[in-house]
Every structure is written in C-alpha cells, then in structure tokens.
PDB file of C-alpha atoms and ligand atoms in Angstrom:
ATOM      1  CA  MET H 688      -0.014   0.012  -0.012  1.00 64.00           C
ATOM      2  CA  SER H 689       1.262   3.416  -0.921  1.00 89.00           C
ATOM      3  CA  ARG H 690       1.978   5.844   1.881  1.00 96.00           C
ATOM      4  CA  ILE H 691       0.223   9.077   2.286  1.00 98.00           C
ATOM      5  CA  VAL H 692       2.784  11.865   2.739  1.00 98.00           C
ATOM      6  CA  TYR H 693       2.521  15.669   3.322  1.00 98.00           C
ATOM      7  CA  VAL H 694       3.809  18.206   0.972  1.00 98.00           C
ATOM      8  CA  ASN H 695       3.253  22.003   1.529  1.00 98.00           C
ATOM      9  CA  GLY H 696      -0.326  21.709   2.950  1.00 97.00           C
ATOM     10  CA  SER H 697      -1.436  18.662   1.027  1.00 98.00           C
ATOM     11  CA  TYR H 698      -1.879  14.910   1.950  1.00 98.00           C
ATOM     12  CA  LEU H 699      -0.926  12.898  -1.084  1.00 98.00           C
ATOM     13  CA  PRO H 700      -0.174   9.349  -2.182  1.00 98.00           C
ATOM     14  CA  GLU H 701       3.690   9.201  -2.074  1.00 97.00           C
ATOM     15  CA  GLY H 702       3.890   8.690  -5.877  1.00 96.00           C
ATOM     16  CA  GLU H 703       1.983  12.024  -6.512  1.00 97.00           C
ATOM     17  CA  ALA H 704       4.137  14.173  -4.150  1.00 97.00           C
ATOM     18  CA  GLN H 705       6.393  16.652  -5.934  1.00 97.00           C
ATOM     19  CA  VAL H 706       9.069  19.169  -4.959  1.00 98.00           C
ATOM     20  CA  SER H 707      10.676  21.585  -7.541  1.00 98.00           C
ATOM     21  CA  ILE H 708      14.122  20.855  -8.975  1.00 98.00           C
ATOM     22  CA  PHE H 709      15.083  24.444  -7.858  1.00 98.00           C
ATOM     23  CA  ASP H 710      14.378  23.623  -4.246  1.00 98.00           C
ATOM     24  CA  ARG H 711      17.303  24.788  -2.255  1.00 98.00           C
ATOM     25  CA  GLY H 712      17.137  21.638  -0.132  1.00 98.00           C
ATOM     26  CA  PHE H 713      17.904  19.657  -3.376  1.00 98.00           C
ATOM     27  CA  LEU H 714      20.446  22.034  -4.817  1.00 98.00           C
ATOM     28  CA  MET H 715      22.184  23.214  -1.655  1.00 98.00           C
ATOM     29  CA  ALA H 716      21.208  21.103   1.229  1.00 98.00           C
ATOM     30  CA  ASP H 717      19.645  24.298   2.488  1.00 98.00           C
ATOM     31  CA  GLY H 718      17.166  22.835   4.920  1.00 98.00           C
ATOM     32  CA  VAL H 719      16.737  21.242   8.236  1.00 98.00           C
ATOM     33  CA  TYR H 720      14.906  17.977   9.405  1.00 98.00           C
ATOM     34  CA  GLU H 721      13.541  16.217  12.532  1.00 98.00           C
ATOM     35  CA  VAL H 722      12.879  12.528  13.193  1.00 98.00           C
ATOM     36  CA  THR H 723      10.206  11.762  15.804  1.00 98.00           C
ATOM     37  CA  THR H 724       9.562   8.293  16.968  1.00 98.00           C
ATOM     38  CA  VAL H 725       6.060   6.760  17.068  1.00 98.00           C
ATOM     39  CA  ILE H 726       5.253   4.084  19.794  1.00 97.00           C
ATOM     40  CA  ASP H 727       1.740   2.770  20.271  1.00 95.00           C
ATOM     41  CA  GLY H 728       0.651   5.256  17.475  1.00 97.00           C
ATOM     42  CA  LYS H 729       1.828   8.116  19.698  1.00 98.00           C
ATOM     43  CA  LEU H 730       4.693  10.648  19.391  1.00 98.00           C
ATOM     44  CA  ILE H 731       7.754  10.609  21.625  1.00 98.00           C
ATOM     45  CA  ASP H 732       9.099  13.825  22.848  1.00 97.00           C
ATOM     46  CA  PHE H 733       7.106  15.864  20.337  1.00 98.00           C
ATOM     47  CA  ASP H 734       7.808  19.226  22.184  1.00 98.00           C
ATOM     48  CA  GLY H 735      11.645  18.568  22.290  1.00 98.00           C
ATOM     49  CA  HIS H 736      11.653  17.954  18.556  1.00 98.00           C
ATOM     50  CA  PHE H 737       9.489  20.914  17.928  1.00 98.00           C
ATOM     51  CA  ALA H 738      11.844  23.238  20.037  1.00 98.00           C
ATOM     52  CA  ARG H 739      15.001  21.973  18.210  1.00 98.00           C
ATOM     53  CA  LEU H 740      13.230  22.547  14.755  1.00 98.00           C
ATOM     54  CA  GLU H 741      12.477  26.120  15.731  1.00 98.00           C
ATOM     55  CA  ARG H 742      16.125  26.660  16.789  1.00 98.00           C
ATOM     56  CA  SER H 743      17.593  25.037  13.635  1.00 98.00           C
ATOM     57  CA  LEU H 744      15.294  27.203  11.489  1.00 98.00           C
ATOM     58  CA  GLY H 745      16.203  30.350  13.492  1.00 98.00           C
ATOM     59  CA  GLU H 746      19.900  29.794  13.226  1.00 98.00           C
ATOM     60  CA  LEU H 747      19.489  29.518   9.454  1.00 98.00           C
ATOM     61  CA  ASP H 748      17.061  32.480   9.134  1.00 97.00           C
ATOM     62  CA  ILE H 749      14.325  30.157   7.698  1.00 98.00           C
ATOM     63  CA  ARG H 750      10.812  31.132   8.652  1.00 95.00           C
ATOM     64  CA  ASN H 751       8.938  28.449  10.550  1.00 97.00           C
ATOM     65  CA  PRO H 752       5.968  27.832   8.404  1.00 96.00           C
ATOM     66  CA  MET H 753       3.755  26.473  11.194  1.00 97.00           C
ATOM     67  CA  ASP H 754       3.133  26.832  14.905  1.00 97.00           C
ATOM     68  CA  ARG H 755       3.393  24.023  17.422  1.00 98.00           C
ATOM     69  CA  ASN H 756      -0.177  22.945  17.160  1.00 98.00           C
ATOM     70  CA  ALA H 757      -0.284  22.828  13.332  1.00 98.00           C
ATOM     71  CA  TRP H 758       2.916  20.772  13.344  1.00 98.00           C
ATOM     72  CA  LEU H 759       1.326  18.442  15.861  1.00 98.00           C
ATOM     73  CA  GLU H 760      -1.837  17.978  13.782  1.00 98.00           C
ATOM     74  CA  VAL H 761       0.122  17.130  10.734  1.00 98.00           C
ATOM     75  CA  HIS H 762       2.185  14.533  12.712  1.00 98.00           C
ATOM     76  CA  ARG H 763      -0.921  12.900  14.118  1.00 98.00           C
ATOM     77  CA  GLU H 764      -2.926  12.976  10.790  1.00 98.00           C
ATOM     78  CA  LEU H 765       0.043  11.216   9.120  1.00 98.00           C
ATOM     79  CA  VAL H 766       0.241   8.582  11.795  1.00 98.00           C
ATOM     80  CA  ALA H 767      -3.449   8.059  11.591  1.00 98.00           C
ATOM     81  CA  ARG H 768      -3.691   8.030   7.808  1.00 98.00           C
ATOM     82  CA  ASN H 769      -0.815   5.521   7.460  1.00 98.00           C
ATOM     83  CA  GLY H 770      -1.865   3.400  10.549  1.00 97.00           C
ATOM     84  CA  VAL H 771       1.577   3.690  12.107  1.00 97.00           C
ATOM     85  CA  ASN H 772       1.915   1.813  15.380  1.00 96.00           C
ATOM     86  CA  LEU H 773       5.783   1.659  15.644  1.00 97.00           C
ATOM     87  CA  GLY H 774       8.083   3.810  13.501  1.00 97.00           C
ATOM     88  CA  MET H 775       8.913   7.331  13.031  1.00 98.00           C
ATOM     89  CA  ILE H 776       7.911  10.613  11.257  1.00 98.00           C
ATOM     90  CA  TYR H 777      10.574  12.343   9.172  1.00 98.00           C
ATOM     91  CA  LEU H 778       9.983  16.115   8.565  1.00 98.00           C
ATOM     92  CA  GLN H 779      12.029  18.446   6.442  1.00 98.00           C
ATOM     93  CA  VAL H 780      11.761  22.222   6.003  1.00 98.00           C
ATOM     94  CA  THR H 781      13.973  23.843   3.323  1.00 98.00           C
ATOM     95  CA  ARG H 782      14.330  27.537   2.315  1.00 98.00           C
ATOM     96  CA  GLY H 783      12.034  26.799  -0.615  1.00 98.00           C
ATOM     97  CA  ALA H 784      12.251  26.910  -4.382  1.00 98.00           C
ATOM     98  CA  PRO H 785      13.307  30.211  -5.981  1.00 97.00           C
ATOM     99  CA  GLN H 786      13.061  30.835  -9.795  1.00 94.00           C
ATOM    100  CA  ASP H 787      16.763  30.109 -10.405  1.00 96.00           C
ATOM    101  CA  ARG H 788      19.909  28.681  -8.697  1.00 97.00           C
ATOM    102  CA  ASP H 789      21.621  31.432  -6.783  1.00 97.00           C
ATOM    103  CA  PHE H 790      23.824  31.420  -3.688  1.00 98.00           C
ATOM    104  CA  VAL H 791      22.083  34.444  -2.277  1.00 98.00           C
ATOM    105  CA  PHE H 792      19.054  33.565  -0.124  1.00 98.00           C
ATOM    106  CA  PRO H 793      15.710  34.221  -1.880  1.00 97.00           C
ATOM    107  CA  ASP H 794      13.392  36.864  -0.541  1.00 96.00           C
ATOM    108  CA  PRO H 795      11.148  35.049   1.976  1.00 95.00           C
ATOM    109  CA  ALA H 796       8.350  37.291   0.827  1.00 95.00           C
ATOM    110  CA  THR H 797       8.234  35.575  -2.469  1.00 96.00           C
ATOM    111  CA  THR H 798       9.796  32.082  -1.711  1.00 97.00           C
ATOM    112  CA  ALA H 799       8.068  30.122   0.944  1.00 97.00           C
ATOM    113  CA  PRO H 800       9.761  27.326   2.820  1.00 98.00           C
ATOM    114  CA  THR H 801       9.063  23.731   1.415  1.00 98.00           C
ATOM    115  CA  VAL H 802       7.649  21.354   4.029  1.00 98.00           C
ATOM    116  CA  VAL H 803       7.682  17.525   3.541  1.00 98.00           C
ATOM    117  CA  LEU H 804       6.654  14.954   6.036  1.00 98.00           C
ATOM    118  CA  PHE H 805       6.418  11.090   5.537  1.00 98.00           C
ATOM    119  CA  THR H 806       6.176   8.086   7.969  1.00 98.00           C
ATOM    120  CA  GLN H 807       8.284   4.976   8.155  1.00 97.00           C
ATOM    121  CA  SER H 808       7.013   1.842   9.957  1.00 96.00           C
ATOM    122  CA  ASN H 809       9.477  -0.150  12.012  1.00 95.00           C
ATOM    123  CA  PRO H 810       7.950  -3.203  13.837  1.00 93.00           C
ATOM    124  CA  ALA H 811      11.326  -4.030  15.410  1.00 92.00           C
ATOM    125  CA  LEU H 812      11.851  -0.665  16.989  1.00 93.00           C
ATOM    126  CA  VAL H 813      11.241  -1.663  20.578  1.00 94.00           C
ATOM    127  CA  ASP H 814      12.100  -5.505  20.470  1.00 94.00           C
ATOM    128  CA  SER H 815      15.217  -4.796  18.419  1.00 94.00           C
ATOM    129  CA  PRO H 816      17.485  -7.713  17.596  1.00 95.00           C
ATOM    130  CA  LYS H 817      20.379  -5.177  17.268  1.00 95.00           C
ATOM    131  CA  ALA H 818      19.738  -3.956  20.812  1.00 96.00           C
ATOM    132  CA  ALA H 819      19.896  -7.521  22.082  1.00 96.00           C
ATOM    133  CA  ARG H 820      23.293  -8.208  20.624  1.00 97.00           C
ATOM    134  CA  GLY H 821      24.733  -4.753  20.606  1.00 98.00           C
ATOM    135  CA  ILE H 822      26.512  -2.830  17.776  1.00 98.00           C
ATOM    136  CA  LYS H 823      30.083  -2.651  16.685  1.00 98.00           C
ATOM    137  CA  VAL H 824      31.527   0.756  15.842  1.00 98.00           C
ATOM    138  CA  VAL H 825      34.748   1.944  14.158  1.00 98.00           C
ATOM    139  CA  THR H 826      36.250   5.408  14.618  1.00 98.00           C
ATOM    140  CA  ILE H 827      36.765   7.880  11.784  1.00 98.00           C
ATOM    141  CA  ASP H 828      37.805  11.455  11.574  1.00 98.00           C
ATOM    142  CA  ASP H 829      35.015  13.971  12.014  1.00 98.00           C
ATOM    143  CA  LEU H 830      35.223  15.860   8.758  1.00 98.00           C
ATOM    144  CA  ARG H 831      31.885  17.636   9.053  1.00 98.00           C
ATOM    145  CA  TRP H 832      31.162  21.314   9.157  1.00 98.00           C
ATOM    146  CA  GLY H 833      31.394  23.434  12.429  1.00 97.00           C
ATOM    147  CA  ARG H 834      27.642  23.877  13.042  1.00 98.00           C
ATOM    148  CA  ARG H 835      26.583  20.375  13.862  1.00 98.00           C
ATOM    149  CA  ASP H 836      24.230  21.709  16.449  1.00 98.00           C
ATOM    150  CA  ILE H 837      21.896  22.546  13.551  1.00 98.00           C
ATOM    151  CA  LYS H 838      20.024  19.671  12.276  1.00 98.00           C
ATOM    152  CA  THR H 839      20.656  20.276   8.589  1.00 98.00           C
ATOM    153  CA  VAL H 840      20.022  17.891   5.660  1.00 98.00           C
ATOM    154  CA  GLN H 841      23.694  17.774   4.925  1.00 98.00           C
ATOM    155  CA  LEU H 842      24.131  14.158   5.613  1.00 98.00           C
ATOM    156  CA  LEU H 843      26.715  13.066   2.937  1.00 98.00           C
ATOM    157  CA  TYR H 844      29.587  12.598   5.401  1.00 98.00           C
ATOM    158  CA  PRO H 845      27.599  10.746   8.055  1.00 98.00           C
ATOM    159  CA  SER H 846      26.301   8.580   5.251  1.00 98.00           C
ATOM    160  CA  MET H 847      29.807   7.937   4.019  1.00 98.00           C
ATOM    161  CA  GLY H 848      30.802   7.229   7.635  1.00 98.00           C
ATOM    162  CA  LYS H 849      28.218   4.519   7.969  1.00 98.00           C
ATOM    163  CA  MET H 850      29.427   2.881   4.749  1.00 98.00           C
ATOM    164  CA  MET H 851      32.991   3.033   6.049  1.00 98.00           C
ATOM    165  CA  ALA H 852      31.741   1.046   9.065  1.00 98.00           C
ATOM    166  CA  ILE H 853      29.831  -1.345   6.967  1.00 98.00           C
ATOM    167  CA  ASN H 854      32.626  -2.104   4.684  1.00 98.00           C
ATOM    168  CA  GLN H 855      34.794  -2.952   7.771  1.00 97.00           C
ATOM    169  CA  GLY H 856      32.134  -5.352   9.078  1.00 98.00           C
ATOM    170  CA  ALA H 857      30.802  -2.915  11.773  1.00 98.00           C
ATOM    171  CA  ASP H 858      27.441  -1.309  12.188  1.00 98.00           C
ATOM    172  CA  ASP H 859      28.312   2.430  12.714  1.00 98.00           C
ATOM    173  CA  ALA H 860      31.139   4.871  13.044  1.00 98.00           C
ATOM    174  CA  TRP H 861      31.990   7.216  15.870  1.00 98.00           C
ATOM    175  CA  MET H 862      33.466  10.395  14.703  1.00 98.00           C
ATOM    176  CA  VAL H 863      36.681  11.759  16.351  1.00 98.00           C
ATOM    177  CA  GLN H 864      38.035  15.270  16.514  1.00 98.00           C
ATOM    178  CA  GLU H 865      41.543  16.059  18.112  1.00 97.00           C
ATOM    179  CA  GLY H 866      41.505  12.456  19.633  1.00 97.00           C
ATOM    180  CA  GLU H 867      38.122  12.804  21.204  1.00 98.00           C
ATOM    181  CA  VAL H 868      34.805  11.266  20.173  1.00 98.00           C
ATOM    182  CA  THR H 869      32.288  13.909  18.949  1.00 98.00           C
ATOM    183  CA  GLU H 870      29.234  11.632  18.233  1.00 98.00           C
ATOM    184  CA  GLY H 871      28.033   8.734  16.015  1.00 98.00           C
ATOM    185  CA  THR H 872      26.996   9.261  12.428  1.00 98.00           C
ATOM    186  CA  SER H 873      23.441   9.652  13.426  1.00 98.00           C
ATOM    187  CA  ASN H 874      23.462   9.280  17.158  1.00 98.00           C
ATOM    188  CA  ASN H 875      25.077  10.655  20.392  1.00 98.00           C
ATOM    189  CA  ALA H 876      28.027   8.633  21.984  1.00 98.00           C
ATOM    190  CA  TYR H 877      28.462   7.455  25.533  1.00 98.00           C
ATOM    191  CA  ILE H 878      30.814   5.375  27.568  1.00 98.00           C
ATOM    192  CA  ILE H 879      30.347   3.952  31.089  1.00 98.00           C
ATOM    193  CA  LYS H 880      33.231   3.480  33.439  1.00 98.00           C
ATOM    194  CA  ASP H 881      33.056   2.499  36.993  1.00 97.00           C
ATOM    195  CA  GLY H 882      29.219   3.128  36.963  1.00 96.00           C
ATOM    196  CA  ARG H 883      29.666   6.688  35.585  1.00 98.00           C
ATOM    197  CA  ILE H 884      27.989   7.628  32.378  1.00 98.00           C
ATOM    198  CA  ILE H 885      30.297   9.860  30.239  1.00 98.00           C
ATOM    199  CA  THR H 886      29.041  11.828  27.108  1.00 98.00           C
ATOM    200  CA  ARG H 887      30.468  14.904  25.329  1.00 98.00           C
ATOM    201  CA  ALA H 888      29.109  18.238  26.595  1.00 98.00           C
ATOM    202  CA  LEU H 889      26.682  20.239  24.363  1.00 98.00           C
ATOM    203  CA  SER H 890      28.378  22.732  21.963  1.00 98.00           C
ATOM    204  CA  ASN H 891      28.382  23.367  18.259  1.00 98.00           C
ATOM    205  CA  ASP H 892      30.390  20.126  17.785  1.00 98.00           C
ATOM    206  CA  ILE H 893      27.421  17.799  18.270  1.00 98.00           C
ATOM    207  CA  LEU H 894      23.701  17.607  17.695  1.00 98.00           C
ATOM    208  CA  HIS H 895      21.820  18.337  20.877  1.00 98.00           C
ATOM    209  CA  GLY H 896      20.004  15.017  20.925  1.00 98.00           C
ATOM    210  CA  ILE H 897      16.416  14.983  22.220  1.00 98.00           C
ATOM    211  CA  THR H 898      17.064  11.330  23.252  1.00 98.00           C
ATOM    212  CA  ARG H 899      20.193  12.350  24.883  1.00 98.00           C
ATOM    213  CA  ALA H 900      18.407  15.023  27.091  1.00 98.00           C
ATOM    214  CA  ALA H 901      15.745  12.376  28.117  1.00 97.00           C
ATOM    215  CA  VAL H 902      18.265   9.666  28.740  1.00 98.00           C
ATOM    216  CA  LEU H 903      20.538  11.893  30.995  1.00 98.00           C
ATOM    217  CA  ARG H 904      17.449  13.071  32.908  1.00 97.00           C
ATOM    218  CA  PHE H 905      16.330   9.399  33.534  1.00 96.00           C
ATOM    219  CA  ALA H 906      19.821   8.364  34.483  1.00 97.00           C
ATOM    220  CA  ARG H 907      20.100  11.158  37.063  1.00 96.00           C
ATOM    221  CA  GLU H 908      16.761  10.160  38.413  1.00 95.00           C
ATOM    222  CA  ALA H 909      17.956   6.634  38.766  1.00 94.00           C
ATOM    223  CA  GLN H 910      20.925   7.916  40.759  1.00 94.00           C
ATOM    224  CA  MET H 911      23.324   6.945  37.923  1.00 95.00           C
ATOM    225  CA  PRO H 912      26.233   9.584  37.955  1.00 98.00           C
ATOM    226  CA  VAL H 913      26.573  11.561  34.667  1.00 98.00           C
ATOM    227  CA  GLU H 914      29.689  13.284  33.583  1.00 98.00           C
ATOM    228  CA  GLU H 915      29.251  15.616  30.468  1.00 98.00           C
ATOM    229  CA  ARG H 916      32.740  15.855  29.160  1.00 98.00           C
ATOM    230  CA  SER H 917      34.798  14.678  26.099  1.00 98.00           C
ATOM    231  CA  PHE H 918      36.318  11.392  26.177  1.00 98.00           C
ATOM    232  CA  THR H 919      39.199   9.902  23.928  1.00 98.00           C
ATOM    233  CA  VAL H 920      39.136   6.818  21.846  1.00 98.00           C
ATOM    234  CA  ASP H 921      41.576   5.083  24.093  1.00 98.00           C
ATOM    235  CA  GLU H 922      39.270   5.817  27.044  1.00 98.00           C
ATOM    236  CA  ALA H 923      36.378   4.463  25.218  1.00 98.00           C
ATOM    237  CA  LYS H 924      38.204   1.216  24.342  1.00 98.00           C
ATOM    238  CA  ALA H 925      38.989   0.780  28.029  1.00 97.00           C
ATOM    239  CA  ALA H 926      35.357   1.424  29.109  1.00 98.00           C
ATOM    240  CA  ASP H 927      33.113  -1.030  30.878  1.00 97.00           C
ATOM    241  CA  GLU H 928      30.123  -0.345  28.609  1.00 98.00           C
ATOM    242  CA  ALA H 929      29.205   1.960  25.733  1.00 98.00           C
ATOM    243  CA  PHE H 930      26.057   3.032  23.922  1.00 98.00           C
ATOM    244  CA  VAL H 931      24.380   5.422  21.502  1.00 98.00           C
ATOM    245  CA  THR H 932      21.151   7.272  21.601  1.00 98.00           C
ATOM    246  CA  SER H 933      18.732   8.538  18.903  1.00 98.00           C
ATOM    247  CA  ALA H 934      15.076   8.801  18.138  1.00 97.00           C
ATOM    248  CA  SER H 935      15.495   5.790  15.823  1.00 93.00           C
ATOM    249  CA  THR H 936      17.501   3.581  18.095  1.00 96.00           C
ATOM    250  CA  PHE H 937      16.659   4.757  21.726  1.00 97.00           C
ATOM    251  CA  VAL H 938      19.545   3.444  23.844  1.00 98.00           C
ATOM    252  CA  MET H 939      21.561   1.074  21.670  1.00 98.00           C
ATOM    253  CA  PRO H 940      24.437  -0.829  23.396  1.00 98.00           C
ATOM    254  CA  VAL H 941      27.838  -0.650  21.781  1.00 98.00           C
ATOM    255  CA  VAL H 942      29.795  -3.888  22.256  1.00 98.00           C
ATOM    256  CA  GLU H 943      33.039  -3.170  20.281  1.00 98.00           C
ATOM    257  CA  ILE H 944      35.097  -0.216  19.242  1.00 98.00           C
ATOM    258  CA  ASP H 945      37.676  -0.686  16.377  1.00 98.00           C
ATOM    259  CA  GLY H 946      37.692  -4.389  16.962  1.00 97.00           C
ATOM    260  CA  VAL H 947      38.210  -4.109  20.850  1.00 98.00           C
ATOM    261  CA  ALA H 948      35.383  -5.867  22.759  1.00 98.00           C
ATOM    262  CA  LEU H 949      33.991  -3.893  25.690  1.00 97.00           C
ATOM    263  CA  GLY H 950      33.448  -5.779  28.961  1.00 88.00           C
ATOM    264  CA  GLU H 951      32.210  -9.207  27.939  1.00 90.00           C
ATOM    265  CA  GLY H 952      31.501  -8.291  24.362  1.00 93.00           C
ATOM    266  CA  LYS H 953      27.811  -8.158  24.968  1.00 96.00           C
ATOM    267  CA  PRO H 954      25.316  -5.335  25.956  1.00 97.00           C
ATOM    268  CA  GLY H 955      26.301  -4.164  29.417  1.00 96.00           C
ATOM    269  CA  PRO H 956      23.766  -4.074  32.366  1.00 97.00           C
ATOM    270  CA  LEU H 957      23.555  -0.305  32.769  1.00 97.00           C
ATOM    271  CA  ALA H 958      22.961   0.348  29.085  1.00 97.00           C
ATOM    272  CA  THR H 959      20.386  -2.343  28.974  1.00 97.00           C
ATOM    273  CA  ARG H 960      18.597  -0.831  32.059  1.00 96.00           C
ATOM    274  CA  LEU H 961      18.767   2.638  30.636  1.00 97.00           C
ATOM    275  CA  ARG H 962      17.076   1.273  27.434  1.00 98.00           C
ATOM    276  CA  GLU H 963      14.330  -0.239  29.459  1.00 97.00           C
ATOM    277  CA  ILE H 964      13.815   2.919  31.485  1.00 97.00           C
ATOM    278  CA  TYR H 965      13.764   5.118  28.341  1.00 97.00           C
ATOM    279  CA  ILE H 966      11.213   2.987  26.541  1.00 97.00           C
ATOM    280  CA  GLU H 967       8.990   2.686  29.668  1.00 96.00           C
ATOM    281  CA  GLU H 968       9.190   6.532  30.438  1.00 96.00           C
ATOM    282  CA  SER H 969       8.705   7.624  26.896  1.00 95.00           C
ATOM    283  CA  ARG H 970       5.755   5.362  26.389  1.00 95.00           C
ATOM    284  CA  LYS H 971       4.128   6.953  29.497  1.00 95.00           C
ATOM    285  CA  ALA H 972       4.787  10.566  28.209  1.00 95.00           C
ATOM    286  CA  ALA H 973       4.018   9.954  24.523  1.00 96.00           C
ATOM    287  CA  ILE H 974       1.188  12.253  23.079  1.00 96.00           C
TER     288      ILE H 974
HETATM  289  N1  LIG C1992      19.680  11.343  13.852  1.00 66.08           N
HETATM  290  N2  LIG C1992      23.681  13.125  16.359  1.00 66.08           N
HETATM  291  C1  LIG C1992      23.438  13.148  15.236  1.00 66.08           C
HETATM  292  C2  LIG C1992      24.506  13.380  14.301  1.00 66.08           C
HETATM  293  C3  LIG C1992      22.209  12.739  14.707  1.00 66.08           C
HETATM  294  O1  LIG C1992      21.973  12.780  13.308  1.00 66.08           O
HETATM  295  C4  LIG C1992      21.156  12.307  15.607  1.00 66.08           C
HETATM  296  C5  LIG C1992      19.839  11.959  15.146  1.00 66.08           C
HETATM  297  C6  LIG C1992      21.503  12.377  16.967  1.00 66.08           C
HETATM  298  C7  LIG C1992      20.414  12.018  17.984  1.00 66.08           C
HETATM  299  O2  LIG C1992      19.437  12.985  18.061  1.00 66.08           O
HETATM  300  P1  LIG C1992      17.942  12.538  18.623  1.00 66.08           P
HETATM  301  O3  LIG C1992      18.183  11.858  19.884  1.00 66.08           O
HETATM  302  O4  LIG C1992      17.255  13.901  18.755  1.00 66.08           O
HETATM  303  O5  LIG C1992      17.316  11.740  17.590  1.00 66.08           O
HETATM  304  C8  LIG C1992      22.708  12.685  17.337  1.00 66.08           C
HETATM  305  C9  LIG C1992      18.371  11.026  13.364  1.00 66.08           C
HETATM  306  C10 LIG C1992      17.637  10.034  14.177  1.00 66.08           C
HETATM  307  C11 LIG C1992      18.497  10.740  11.816  1.00 66.08           C
HETATM  308  O6  LIG C1992      19.133  11.368  11.172  1.00 66.08           O
HETATM  309  O7  LIG C1992      17.884   9.753  11.336  1.00 66.08           O
END
C-alpha cells in the first residue's frame, strides 16, 4: 500500500508528491529536518523535537511555516492515515524553491519554505535484535562542518561514515576530533566507566540530541552519575560499557570499538537498564 505523505499543505499518495528541482534543499542542502519516534501510535518527545526545529530554522534564518499545534496536527494526521503503530515521522523544511539557482538567499516574501513529512514503520523498533546483541563501531575522522548543532540535511559525510563502518564489518562509526569522540554518524555517543555515564558536553560540535536529554534526565533520576565531558578513543576502548542514543535507536548498546570488545563483548547491564527505562518512560509520556 502506498503511503500518504504531506507536501506543502496537501496529503498525497507518495507517488504524486512533488518538489521543484530548484528547491534549495535539493540544490544546496539548505534545509533542516527532524525525526520523531512513534510508539503505540503516539509521538515521543514531540515538544523537544519542535523546540529543536525552531532553533535550527532560527539559526539559518528560515521562517517556521507552522506553529506547534499545526505541526502536531500534521504529525497525528500522518500517523492515523498510514496506520503507524511503531516507527517514525520524518519532517523536512527547506528555504524553498526560488526561480533560479543562486547562492544568495531568496526573498522570503516571494519564496515560501518547502515542507515535507512522511512516515516509516518499523515493527522491530522496541524489540530490536540489534539492541539484544549490541552494535560494533569503528572510529573515523570527523570531517563535518562546524555547526553540527543545527540539524541540517547535509548528511553526506555521516552517510559515508556509515558505509566506512559497514565495509569494515561494523554497524556504525564514531567520529573523532582531536583524539576525542564527538558523536556517532546519526546518534550521540556515551561510555560507562565504574558506573559513571560519560558523554560529550553540548556545543556546536554535536547535535543536541532529544533522546540524549531524556536519557541523561532518567539516568540522574535513577541515581546513575553523569559526566558531560569529552572522552578519547583510548578511554572508550577501556570502558566497561558504551552506547548510543537517537530517536530511531533509543539506547543502543555498543559492544565493540575498532575491533576491541568492551566488557564481555555483549550489552552491558547499565546500558540495558537505561534502554528499558527510556522505553517505559517515553511510552508513558507519549502524546
Ligand atoms: N539522527 N547526532 C546526530 C549526528 C544525529 O543525526 C542524531 C539523530 C542524533 C540524535 O538525536 P535525537 O536523539 O534527537 O534523535 C545525534 C536522526 C535519528 C536521523 O538522522 O535519522
């Protein structure tokens, strides 16, 4: 069955949805996105994603085309029309499609932002075989631009990083800057040593993960000590446990870094517990 997607105010079968070839998202990666998880047909952390969307758009001087309630309505409508129980909603806002290609931003009075949303079902989201076995990561240089706090659609390097990992028999890559891990290709990175959860502090170097904020809050509530600071690759390889977080993976245990097994080479107890807490609490708070 064809999906129903949303494009600039219309709900359409995916095969009928269209965006201009002059769209600046297509020509210049001039746009931002969000990925919001759906569990039990409800949205996880909608308000966190909305707040980050507003911030990303603001940093790029793109007008937010809808207010919170209008965004929420489109999200809910797409979940309902596509019967999504477990999965996610992808949303993208670009600076729109001017009449020609030009480096200069178009006048927002004549060029409206382009808005696209679609759903993806994923029945294995909660009971994930990957989470049960844990993932392997390799480290690569972080060659991205300097404003990784803005969730732009410039995903070529993260996508190349994922392929570098897969080509080495791993699942994902952790990116490294001056010897220290910034984040995963599409997730935030953590290590656990002597019961302490360590993850890089927020700055322009990393995306301010919505799942990260929730997981750190739950960890603190569960009396697990948290250190927001950078860690080196060597420190990571000597850690007891490691994990990544994102809207599409929740808390995902990491069991190997650059071929070095962590602990017993299987998901550690704290990462496993955090995953359970995250899913349980998010389910309760879903809207
Ligand atoms: N990625 N860091 C990067 C570079 C990301 O791309 C993501 C999310 C995260 C985690 O953010 P959050 O917890 O808000 O999902 C961190 C999404 C899921 C994606 O690109 O599909």
